[in-house]
Short mmCIF file of C-alpha atoms and ligand atoms in Angstrom, two decimals:
data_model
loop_
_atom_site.label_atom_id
_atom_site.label_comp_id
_atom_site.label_asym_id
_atom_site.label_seq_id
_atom_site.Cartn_x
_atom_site.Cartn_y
_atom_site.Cartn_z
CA UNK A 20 6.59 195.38 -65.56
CA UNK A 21 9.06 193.73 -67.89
CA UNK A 22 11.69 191.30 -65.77
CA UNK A 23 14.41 192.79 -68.32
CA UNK A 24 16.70 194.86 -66.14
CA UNK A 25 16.29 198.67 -66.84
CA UNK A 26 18.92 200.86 -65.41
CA UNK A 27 17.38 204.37 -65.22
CA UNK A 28 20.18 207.39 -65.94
CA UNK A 29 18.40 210.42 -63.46
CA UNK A 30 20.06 214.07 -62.69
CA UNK A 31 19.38 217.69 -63.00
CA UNK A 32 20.67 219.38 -66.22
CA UNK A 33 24.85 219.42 -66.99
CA UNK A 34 24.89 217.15 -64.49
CA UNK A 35 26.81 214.95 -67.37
CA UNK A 36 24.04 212.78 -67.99
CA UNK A 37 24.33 212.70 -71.65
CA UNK A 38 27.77 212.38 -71.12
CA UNK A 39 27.52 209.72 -68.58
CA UNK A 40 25.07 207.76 -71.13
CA UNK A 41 27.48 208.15 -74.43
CA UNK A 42 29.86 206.75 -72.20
CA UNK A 43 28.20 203.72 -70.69
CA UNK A 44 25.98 202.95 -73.77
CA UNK A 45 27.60 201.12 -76.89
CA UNK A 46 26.12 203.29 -79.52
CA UNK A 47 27.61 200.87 -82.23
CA UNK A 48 25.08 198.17 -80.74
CA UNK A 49 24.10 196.47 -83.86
CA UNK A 50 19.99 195.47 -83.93
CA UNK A 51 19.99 192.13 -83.15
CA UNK A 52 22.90 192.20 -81.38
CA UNK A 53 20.90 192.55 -77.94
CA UNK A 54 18.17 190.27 -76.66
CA UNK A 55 15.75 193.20 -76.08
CA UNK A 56 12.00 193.24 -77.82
CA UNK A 57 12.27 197.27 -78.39
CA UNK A 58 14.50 199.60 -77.91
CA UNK A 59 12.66 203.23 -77.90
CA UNK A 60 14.46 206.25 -78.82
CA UNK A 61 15.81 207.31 -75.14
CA UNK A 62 16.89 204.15 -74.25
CA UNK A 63 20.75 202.26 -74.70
CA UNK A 64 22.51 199.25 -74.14
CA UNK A 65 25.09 199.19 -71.77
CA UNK A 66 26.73 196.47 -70.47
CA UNK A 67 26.94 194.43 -66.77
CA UNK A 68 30.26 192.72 -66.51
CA UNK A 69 30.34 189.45 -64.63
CA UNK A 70 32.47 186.46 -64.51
CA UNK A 71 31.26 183.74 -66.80
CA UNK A 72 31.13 180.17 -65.90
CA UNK A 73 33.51 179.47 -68.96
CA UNK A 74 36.07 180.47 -66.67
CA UNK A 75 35.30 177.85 -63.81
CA UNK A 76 34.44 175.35 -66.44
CA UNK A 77 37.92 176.03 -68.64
CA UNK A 78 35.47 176.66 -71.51
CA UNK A 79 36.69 179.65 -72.07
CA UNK A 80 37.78 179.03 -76.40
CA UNK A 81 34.65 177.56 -76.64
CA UNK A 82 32.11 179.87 -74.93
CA UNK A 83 30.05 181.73 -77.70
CA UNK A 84 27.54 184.40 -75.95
CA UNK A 85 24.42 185.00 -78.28
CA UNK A 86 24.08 188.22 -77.04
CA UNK A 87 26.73 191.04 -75.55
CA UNK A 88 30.01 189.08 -75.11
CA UNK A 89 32.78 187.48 -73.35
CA UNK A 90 36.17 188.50 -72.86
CA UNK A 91 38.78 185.56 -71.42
CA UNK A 92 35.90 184.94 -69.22
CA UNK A 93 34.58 188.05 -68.13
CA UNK A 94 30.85 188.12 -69.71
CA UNK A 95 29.36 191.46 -70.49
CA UNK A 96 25.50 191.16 -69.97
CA UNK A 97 23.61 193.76 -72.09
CA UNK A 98 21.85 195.88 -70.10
CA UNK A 99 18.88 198.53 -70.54
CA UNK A 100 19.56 201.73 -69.78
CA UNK A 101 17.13 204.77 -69.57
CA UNK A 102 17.55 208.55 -70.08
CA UNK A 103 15.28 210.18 -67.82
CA UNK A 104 15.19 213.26 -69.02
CA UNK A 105 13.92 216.72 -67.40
CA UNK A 106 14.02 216.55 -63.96
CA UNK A 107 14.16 220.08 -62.53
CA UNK A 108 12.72 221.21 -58.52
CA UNK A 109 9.24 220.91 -58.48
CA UNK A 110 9.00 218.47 -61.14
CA UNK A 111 6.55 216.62 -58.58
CA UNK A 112 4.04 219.47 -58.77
CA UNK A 113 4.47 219.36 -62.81
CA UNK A 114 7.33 222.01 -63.22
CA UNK A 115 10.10 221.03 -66.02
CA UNK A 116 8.75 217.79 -68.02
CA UNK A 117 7.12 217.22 -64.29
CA UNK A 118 5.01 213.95 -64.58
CA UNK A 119 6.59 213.17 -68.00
CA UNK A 120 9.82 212.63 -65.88
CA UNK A 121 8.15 210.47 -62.93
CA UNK A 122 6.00 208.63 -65.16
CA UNK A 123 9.10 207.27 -67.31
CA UNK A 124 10.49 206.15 -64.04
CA UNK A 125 8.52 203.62 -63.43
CA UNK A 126 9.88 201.02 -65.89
CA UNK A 127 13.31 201.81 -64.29
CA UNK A 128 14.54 199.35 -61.36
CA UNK A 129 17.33 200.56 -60.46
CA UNK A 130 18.62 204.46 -60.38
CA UNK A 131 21.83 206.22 -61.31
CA UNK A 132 21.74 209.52 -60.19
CA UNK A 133 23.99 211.69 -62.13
CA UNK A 134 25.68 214.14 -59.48
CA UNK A 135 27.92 216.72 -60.80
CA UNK A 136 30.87 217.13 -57.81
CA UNK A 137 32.51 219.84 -59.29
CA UNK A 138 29.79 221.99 -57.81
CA UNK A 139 30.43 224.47 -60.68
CA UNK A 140 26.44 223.97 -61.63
CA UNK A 141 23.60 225.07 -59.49
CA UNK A 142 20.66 222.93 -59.26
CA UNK A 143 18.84 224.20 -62.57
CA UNK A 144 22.17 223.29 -64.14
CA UNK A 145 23.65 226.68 -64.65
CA UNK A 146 27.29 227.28 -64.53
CA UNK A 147 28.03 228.65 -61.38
CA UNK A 148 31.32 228.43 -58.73
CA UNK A 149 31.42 226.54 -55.04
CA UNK A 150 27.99 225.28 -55.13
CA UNK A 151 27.26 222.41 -52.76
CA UNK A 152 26.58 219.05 -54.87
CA UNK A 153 24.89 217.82 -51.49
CA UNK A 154 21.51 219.46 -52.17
CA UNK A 155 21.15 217.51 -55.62
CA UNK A 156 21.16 214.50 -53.48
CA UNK A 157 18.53 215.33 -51.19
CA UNK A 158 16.73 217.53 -53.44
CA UNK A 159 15.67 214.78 -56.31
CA UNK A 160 15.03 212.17 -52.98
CA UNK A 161 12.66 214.66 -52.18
CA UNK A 162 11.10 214.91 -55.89
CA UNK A 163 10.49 211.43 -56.27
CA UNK A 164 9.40 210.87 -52.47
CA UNK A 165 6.39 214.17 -53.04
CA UNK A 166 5.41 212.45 -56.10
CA UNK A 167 4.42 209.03 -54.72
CA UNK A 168 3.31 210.64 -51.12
CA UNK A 169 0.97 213.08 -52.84
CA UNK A 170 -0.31 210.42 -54.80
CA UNK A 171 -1.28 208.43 -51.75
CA UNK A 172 -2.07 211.04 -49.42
CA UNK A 173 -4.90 211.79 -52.18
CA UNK A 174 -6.62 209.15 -51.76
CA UNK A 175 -6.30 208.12 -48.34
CA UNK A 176 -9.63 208.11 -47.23
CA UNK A 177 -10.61 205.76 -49.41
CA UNK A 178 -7.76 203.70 -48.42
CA UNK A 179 -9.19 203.52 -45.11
CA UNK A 180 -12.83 203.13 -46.12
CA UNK A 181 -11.06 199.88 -48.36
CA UNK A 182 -9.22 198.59 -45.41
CA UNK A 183 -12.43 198.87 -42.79
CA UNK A 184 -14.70 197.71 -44.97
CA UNK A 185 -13.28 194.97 -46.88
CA UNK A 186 -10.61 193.92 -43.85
CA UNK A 187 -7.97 193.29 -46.45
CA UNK A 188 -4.31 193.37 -45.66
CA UNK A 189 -2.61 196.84 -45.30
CA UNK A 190 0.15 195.21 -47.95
CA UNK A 191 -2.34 193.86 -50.46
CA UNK A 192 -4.71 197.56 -50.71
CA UNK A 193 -0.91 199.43 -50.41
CA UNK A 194 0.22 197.17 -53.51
CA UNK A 195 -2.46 197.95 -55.29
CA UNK A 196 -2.36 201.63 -54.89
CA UNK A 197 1.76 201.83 -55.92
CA UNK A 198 1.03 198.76 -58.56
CA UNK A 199 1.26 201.36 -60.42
CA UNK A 200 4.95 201.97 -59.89
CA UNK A 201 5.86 198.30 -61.40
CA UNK A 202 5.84 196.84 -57.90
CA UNK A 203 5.36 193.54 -56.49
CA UNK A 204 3.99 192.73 -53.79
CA UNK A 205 7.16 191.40 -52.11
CA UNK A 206 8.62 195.02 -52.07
CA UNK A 207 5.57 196.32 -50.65
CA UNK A 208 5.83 193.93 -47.63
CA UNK A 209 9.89 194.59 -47.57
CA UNK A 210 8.83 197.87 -47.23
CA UNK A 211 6.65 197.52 -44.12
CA UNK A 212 9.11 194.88 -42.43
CA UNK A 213 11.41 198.17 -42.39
CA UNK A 214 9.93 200.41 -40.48
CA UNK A 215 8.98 197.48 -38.46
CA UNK A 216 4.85 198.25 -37.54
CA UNK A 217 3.33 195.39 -35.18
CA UNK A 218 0.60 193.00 -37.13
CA UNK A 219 -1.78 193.31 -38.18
CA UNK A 220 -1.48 196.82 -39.60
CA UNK A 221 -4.66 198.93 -39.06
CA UNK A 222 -3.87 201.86 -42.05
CA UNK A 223 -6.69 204.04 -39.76
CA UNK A 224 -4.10 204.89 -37.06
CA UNK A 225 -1.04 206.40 -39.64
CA UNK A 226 -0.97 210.20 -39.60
CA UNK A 227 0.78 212.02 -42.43
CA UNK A 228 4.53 211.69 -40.64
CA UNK A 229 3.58 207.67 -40.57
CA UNK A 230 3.01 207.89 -44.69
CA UNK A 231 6.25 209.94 -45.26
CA UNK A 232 8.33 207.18 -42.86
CA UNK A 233 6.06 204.47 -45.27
CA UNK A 234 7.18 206.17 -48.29
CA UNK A 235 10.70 206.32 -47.94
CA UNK A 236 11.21 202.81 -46.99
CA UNK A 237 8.92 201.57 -50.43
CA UNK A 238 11.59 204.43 -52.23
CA UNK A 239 14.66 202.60 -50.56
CA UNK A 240 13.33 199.13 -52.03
CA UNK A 241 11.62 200.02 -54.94
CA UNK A 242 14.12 202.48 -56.31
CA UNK A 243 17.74 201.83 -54.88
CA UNK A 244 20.02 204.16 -56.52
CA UNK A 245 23.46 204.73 -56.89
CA UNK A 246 24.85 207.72 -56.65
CA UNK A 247 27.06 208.57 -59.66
CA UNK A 248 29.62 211.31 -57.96
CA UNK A 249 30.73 212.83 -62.02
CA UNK A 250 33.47 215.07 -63.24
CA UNK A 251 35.86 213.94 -60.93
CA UNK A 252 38.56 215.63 -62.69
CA UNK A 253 37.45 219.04 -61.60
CA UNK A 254 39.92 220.79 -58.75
CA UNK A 255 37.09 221.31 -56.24
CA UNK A 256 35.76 217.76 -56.41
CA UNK A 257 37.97 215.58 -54.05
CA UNK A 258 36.55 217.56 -51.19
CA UNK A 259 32.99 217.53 -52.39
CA UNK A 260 33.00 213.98 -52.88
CA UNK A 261 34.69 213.75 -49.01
CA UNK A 262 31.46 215.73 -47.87
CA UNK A 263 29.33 213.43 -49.53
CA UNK A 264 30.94 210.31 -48.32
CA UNK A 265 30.74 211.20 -44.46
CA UNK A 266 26.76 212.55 -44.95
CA UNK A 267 25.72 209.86 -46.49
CA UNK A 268 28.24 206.76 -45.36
CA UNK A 269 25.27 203.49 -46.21
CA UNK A 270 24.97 205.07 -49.95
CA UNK A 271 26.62 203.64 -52.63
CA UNK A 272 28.36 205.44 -54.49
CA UNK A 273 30.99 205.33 -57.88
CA UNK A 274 32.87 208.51 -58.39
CA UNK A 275 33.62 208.88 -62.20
CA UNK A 276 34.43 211.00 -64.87
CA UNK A 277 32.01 210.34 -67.98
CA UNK A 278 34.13 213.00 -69.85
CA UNK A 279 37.42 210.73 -69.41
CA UNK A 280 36.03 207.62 -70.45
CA UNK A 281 33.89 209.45 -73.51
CA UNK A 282 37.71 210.60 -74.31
CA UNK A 283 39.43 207.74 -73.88
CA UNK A 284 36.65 205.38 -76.08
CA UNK A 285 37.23 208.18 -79.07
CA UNK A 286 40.87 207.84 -78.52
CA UNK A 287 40.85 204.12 -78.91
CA UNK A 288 38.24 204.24 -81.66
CA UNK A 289 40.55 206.41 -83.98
CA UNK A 290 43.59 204.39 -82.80
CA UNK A 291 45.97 206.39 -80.67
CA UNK A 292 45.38 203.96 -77.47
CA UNK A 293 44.59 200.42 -76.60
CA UNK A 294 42.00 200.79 -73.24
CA UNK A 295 39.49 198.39 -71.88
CA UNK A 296 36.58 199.74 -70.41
CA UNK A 297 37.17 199.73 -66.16
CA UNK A 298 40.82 199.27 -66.86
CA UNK A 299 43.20 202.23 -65.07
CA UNK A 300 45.31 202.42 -67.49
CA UNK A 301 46.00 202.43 -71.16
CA UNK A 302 48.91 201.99 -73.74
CA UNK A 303 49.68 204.11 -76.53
CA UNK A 304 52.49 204.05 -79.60
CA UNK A 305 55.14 204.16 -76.84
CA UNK A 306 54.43 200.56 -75.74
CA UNK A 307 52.07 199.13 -78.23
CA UNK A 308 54.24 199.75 -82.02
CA UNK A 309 50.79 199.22 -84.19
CA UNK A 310 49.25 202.14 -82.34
CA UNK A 311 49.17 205.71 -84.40
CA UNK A 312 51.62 208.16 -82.52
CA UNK A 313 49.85 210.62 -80.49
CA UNK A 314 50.34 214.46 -81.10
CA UNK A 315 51.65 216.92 -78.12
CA UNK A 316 48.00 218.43 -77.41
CA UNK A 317 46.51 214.85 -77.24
CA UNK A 318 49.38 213.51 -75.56
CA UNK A 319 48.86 216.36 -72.79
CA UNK A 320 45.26 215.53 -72.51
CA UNK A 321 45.46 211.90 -72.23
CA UNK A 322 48.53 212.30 -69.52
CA UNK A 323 46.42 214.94 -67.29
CA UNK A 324 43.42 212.28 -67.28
CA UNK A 325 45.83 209.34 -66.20
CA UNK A 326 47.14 211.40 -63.28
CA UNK A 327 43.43 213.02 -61.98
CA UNK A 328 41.14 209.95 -62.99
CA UNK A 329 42.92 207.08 -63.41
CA UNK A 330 45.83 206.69 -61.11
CA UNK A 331 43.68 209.13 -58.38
CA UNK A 332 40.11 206.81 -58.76
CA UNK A 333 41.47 203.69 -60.00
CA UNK A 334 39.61 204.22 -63.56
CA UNK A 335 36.83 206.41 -64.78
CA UNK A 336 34.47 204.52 -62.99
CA UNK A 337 31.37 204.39 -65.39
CA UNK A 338 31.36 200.59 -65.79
CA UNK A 339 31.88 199.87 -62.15
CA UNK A 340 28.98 202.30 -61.45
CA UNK A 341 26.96 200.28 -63.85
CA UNK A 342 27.94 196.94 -62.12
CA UNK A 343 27.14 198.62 -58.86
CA UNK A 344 23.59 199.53 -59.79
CA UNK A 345 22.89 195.78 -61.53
CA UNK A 346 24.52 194.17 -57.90
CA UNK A 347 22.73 196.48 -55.72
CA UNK A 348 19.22 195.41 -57.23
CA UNK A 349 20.90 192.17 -56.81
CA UNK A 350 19.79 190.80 -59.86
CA UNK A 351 21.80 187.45 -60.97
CA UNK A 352 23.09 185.98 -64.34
CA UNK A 353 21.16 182.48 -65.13
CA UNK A 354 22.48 180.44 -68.00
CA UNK A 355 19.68 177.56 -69.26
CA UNK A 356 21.66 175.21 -70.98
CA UNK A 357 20.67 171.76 -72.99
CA UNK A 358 23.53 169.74 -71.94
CA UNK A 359 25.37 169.87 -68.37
CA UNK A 360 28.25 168.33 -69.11
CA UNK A 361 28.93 170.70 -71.79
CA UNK A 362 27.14 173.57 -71.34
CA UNK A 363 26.03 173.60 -75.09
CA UNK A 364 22.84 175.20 -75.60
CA UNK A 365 21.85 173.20 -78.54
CA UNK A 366 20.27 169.50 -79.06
CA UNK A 367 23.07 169.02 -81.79
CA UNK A 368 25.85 170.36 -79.21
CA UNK A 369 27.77 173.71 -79.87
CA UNK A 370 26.60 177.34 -78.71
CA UNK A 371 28.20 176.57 -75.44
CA UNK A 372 26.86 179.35 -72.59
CA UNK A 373 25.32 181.14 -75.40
CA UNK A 374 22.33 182.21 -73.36
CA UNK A 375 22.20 183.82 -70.41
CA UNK A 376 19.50 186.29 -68.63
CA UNK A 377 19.52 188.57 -65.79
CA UNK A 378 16.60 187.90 -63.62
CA UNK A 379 15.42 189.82 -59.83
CA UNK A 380 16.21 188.23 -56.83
CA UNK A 381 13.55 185.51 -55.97
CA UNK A 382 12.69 184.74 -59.17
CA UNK A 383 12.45 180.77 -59.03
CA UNK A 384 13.07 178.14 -61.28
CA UNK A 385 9.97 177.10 -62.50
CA UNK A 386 9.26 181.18 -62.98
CA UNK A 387 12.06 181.26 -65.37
CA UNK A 388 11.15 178.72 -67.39
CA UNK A 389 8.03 180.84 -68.47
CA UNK A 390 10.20 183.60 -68.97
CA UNK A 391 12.71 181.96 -71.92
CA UNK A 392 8.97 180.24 -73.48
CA UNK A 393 5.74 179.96 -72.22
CA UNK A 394 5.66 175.98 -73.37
CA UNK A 395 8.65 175.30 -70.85
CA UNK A 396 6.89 176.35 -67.65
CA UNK A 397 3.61 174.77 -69.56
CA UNK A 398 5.09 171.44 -70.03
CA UNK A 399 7.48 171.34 -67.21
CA UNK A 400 8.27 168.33 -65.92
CA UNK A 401 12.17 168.91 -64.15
CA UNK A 402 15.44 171.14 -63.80
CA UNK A 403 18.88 169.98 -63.18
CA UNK A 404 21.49 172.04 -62.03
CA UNK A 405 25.05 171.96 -62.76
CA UNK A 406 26.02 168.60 -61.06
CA UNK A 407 22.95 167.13 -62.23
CA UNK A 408 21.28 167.23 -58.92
CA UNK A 409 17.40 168.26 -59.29
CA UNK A 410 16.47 171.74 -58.59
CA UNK A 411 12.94 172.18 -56.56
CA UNK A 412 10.10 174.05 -58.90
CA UNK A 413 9.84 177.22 -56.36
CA UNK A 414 13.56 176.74 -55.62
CA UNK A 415 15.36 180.35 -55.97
CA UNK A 416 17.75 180.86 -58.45
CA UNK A 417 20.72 182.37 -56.85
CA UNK A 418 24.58 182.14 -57.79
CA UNK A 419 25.17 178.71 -56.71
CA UNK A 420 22.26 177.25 -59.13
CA UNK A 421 22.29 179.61 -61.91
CA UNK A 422 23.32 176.92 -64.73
CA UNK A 423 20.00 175.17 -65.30
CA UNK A 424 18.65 172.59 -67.33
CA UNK A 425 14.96 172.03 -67.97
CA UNK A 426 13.22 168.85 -69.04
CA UNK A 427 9.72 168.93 -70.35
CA UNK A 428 7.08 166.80 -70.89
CA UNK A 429 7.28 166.40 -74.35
CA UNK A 430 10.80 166.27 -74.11
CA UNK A 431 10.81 163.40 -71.55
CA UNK A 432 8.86 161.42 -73.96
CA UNK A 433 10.64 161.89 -76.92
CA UNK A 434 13.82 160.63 -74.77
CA UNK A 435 11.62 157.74 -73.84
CA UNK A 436 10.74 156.86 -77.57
CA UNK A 437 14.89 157.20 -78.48
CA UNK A 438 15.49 155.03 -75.88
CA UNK A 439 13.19 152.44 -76.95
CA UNK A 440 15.02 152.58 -80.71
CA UNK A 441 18.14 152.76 -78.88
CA UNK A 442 17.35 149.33 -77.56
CA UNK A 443 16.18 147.19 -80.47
N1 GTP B 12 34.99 218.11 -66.55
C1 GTP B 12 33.98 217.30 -66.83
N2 GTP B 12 32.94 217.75 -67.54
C2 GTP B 12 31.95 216.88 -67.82
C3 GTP B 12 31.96 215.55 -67.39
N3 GTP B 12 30.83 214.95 -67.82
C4 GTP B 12 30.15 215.88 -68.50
N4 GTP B 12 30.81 217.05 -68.50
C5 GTP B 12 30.44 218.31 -69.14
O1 GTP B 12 29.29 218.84 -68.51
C6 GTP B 12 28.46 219.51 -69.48
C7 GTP B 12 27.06 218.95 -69.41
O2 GTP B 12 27.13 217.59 -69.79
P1 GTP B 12 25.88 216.81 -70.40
O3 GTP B 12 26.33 215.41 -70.55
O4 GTP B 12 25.36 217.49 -71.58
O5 GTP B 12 24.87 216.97 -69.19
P2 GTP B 12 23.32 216.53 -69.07
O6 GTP B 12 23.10 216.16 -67.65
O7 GTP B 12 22.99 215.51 -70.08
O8 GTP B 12 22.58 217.87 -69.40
P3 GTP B 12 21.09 218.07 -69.99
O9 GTP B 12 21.10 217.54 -71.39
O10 GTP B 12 20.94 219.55 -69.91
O11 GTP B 12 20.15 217.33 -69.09
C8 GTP B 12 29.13 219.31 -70.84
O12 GTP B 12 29.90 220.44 -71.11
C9 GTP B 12 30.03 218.10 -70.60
O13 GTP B 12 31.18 218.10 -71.43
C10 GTP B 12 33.09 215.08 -66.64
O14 GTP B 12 33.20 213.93 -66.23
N5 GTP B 12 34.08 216.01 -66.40
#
């Protein structure tokens, strides 16, 4: 599995998913303007937003992202996202686009599921009045649990026969068997801790109700999701989204309205407003004089979504659900720099924070070095963080070490060799 971060967009059908993706995505993404190797068709680039170390480091004129941008020192990360399109009831047993669906899942890591609140669509997505949004909730839990149980509970046997005969680990043959599902072995063994089974684990004793408890603690690791609670501006949704909050109180969940902020982008585009994404408010000809005046209609539409989205929910929520999802996988900016002091990115000084990756939680600093070129984990020789104090090879990266520099072999000796000219 790739380490870039790919946000998977899930839902059943007029859920708003579309909607939901025209809004997060920035469709005027110019090719090269994102880091990514390929970007197939049903993917889009949306963006985390994070504060950048310009800020802290009053860098803030100077700071030149290569990739996405930075706003008075709020960073926006690009991001992958995925449509995963086609997800109907029984998609597990190969109705809809069945395995089609599942299989494109697996390069996701973390989920958005698309829930329409409104409950004026029934769970094949036709219009309908006072339907309960809290099956679609369980319902696609349920879909993607079936899919991976089924294709365990296949071939259990010969998960026991492995296990008996070989006396492997019950986390090394399970890893293999959901390898499959881009996962390490780390979330395997997270996923065991959970449901808390004594060591060592003898697979011969779990019964089918032991695979299902397995199952959904590998789903809770493997695929956290966040629950995207859409079309808030619908009359019957305040109460739905209530419901949903005292069911399920440990999910997390954004409530939004992808139609607001699709309508509110457009209005911006063609010049009636000024908005910035996540803001909860925005300023039209009355405040801002080079804005176009808006007419009545417009004017009507724009105050209705101020008063049921914005003012109600704080915003329209589809950037703070994105930020939700890349925090809840607890993935973490890193920015390799060439000089500490500062924080250029080139030899020759300049491109100051101009790099920066999201990476998974325990990747470690060595690890990374591999991942921005195979020669710098190859020829490794140190990393400094931001004080110049030396960072350990297997050291985590986490938020207090994320600016790194590396020093390589070569690199060392070329230093070496300036220093000796220096000197004469
Ligand atoms: N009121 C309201 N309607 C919305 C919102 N988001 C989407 N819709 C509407 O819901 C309908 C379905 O939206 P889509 O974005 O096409 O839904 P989808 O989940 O992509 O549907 P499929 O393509 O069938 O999978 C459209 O009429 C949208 O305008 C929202 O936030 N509020």
């Amino acid at each position: 599995m790739s380490h870039e971060l790919v946000i998977g967009c899930v839902g059943k059908p007029s859920a708003g998913k579309s909607s939901f993706l025209n809004a997060a995505t920035d469709s005027n993404a110019k090719v090269g303007n994102y880091p990514f190797t390929t970007i197939e068709p049903n993917y889009g680039i949306t963006y985390y937003p994070t504060e950048c170390p310009c800020k802290r480091f009053d860098k803030i004129s100077v700071c030149s992202p290569r990739y996405g941008r930075c706003e008075q020192g709020t960073r926006f990360i690009p991001v992958k996202m995925l449509d995963v399109a086609g997800l109907v009831p029984g998609a597990s047993e190969g109705l809809g686009l069945g395995n089609q669906f599942l299989d494109d899942l697996r390069s996701a890591h973390v989920l958005l599921h698309v829930v329409d609140v409104s409950g004026t669509t029934n769970e094949k997505g036709e219009e309908t009045t006072g339907y309960d949004p809290i099956n679609d909730i369980q319902w696609l839990k349920d879909e993607i649990h079936q899919w991976i149980y089924n294709n365990l509970w296949k071939r259990w046997g010969n998960i026991i026969r492995k296990q008996k005969a070989t006396k492997v680990q019950a986390d090394s043959i399970l890893h293999k068997k959901l390898s499959g599902y881009g996962t390490r072995l780390f979330v395997v063994k997270e996923a065991l801790e959970r449901i808390d089974l004594k060591e060592p684990i003898s697979l011969d004793g779990w019964d089918q109700d032991q695979l299902h408890k397995f199952v959904d603690s590998f789903l809770d690791v493997r695929f956290p999701t966040v629950l995207v609670l859409n079309k808030v501006d619908q009359s019957a949704s305040d109460q739905n989204i209530s419901r949903i909050c005292s069911r399920y109180p440990d999910y997390a969940m954004i409530p939004t309205s992808a139609l607001a902020e699709c309508f509110l982008k457009k209005m911006r585009q063609q010049g009636y407003i000024q908005y910035k994404e996540g803001d909860d408010n925005f300023y039209t000809s009355d405040t801002v004089s080079t804005l176009k005046v808006c007419d009545e209609k417009v004017k009507g539409r724009l105050d209705k979504l101020q008063d049921l989205v914005l003012f109600r929910y704080g915003g329209t929520g589809v950037q703070l659900a994105i930020k939700t999802a890349v925090e809840l996988k607890k993935f973490i900016p890193v920015y390799p720099v060439k000089n500490l002091k500062t924080l250029s990115c080139s030899i020759k000084g300049g491109d100051v924070l101009r790099d920066c990756m999201l990476v998974s939680k325990g990747t470690q600093v060595r690890e990374f070095a591999g991942m921005l070129h195979p020669d710098l984990e190859k020829y490794y020789l140190y990393a400094e963080g931001i004080n110049g104090q030396r960072l350990g090879e297997s050291d985590e990266i986490q938020e207090n070490n994320n600016i790194i520099k590396y020093t390589t072999a070569a690199l060392e000796s070329v230093g070496k060799d300036k220093d000796k000219d220096d000197d004469k």
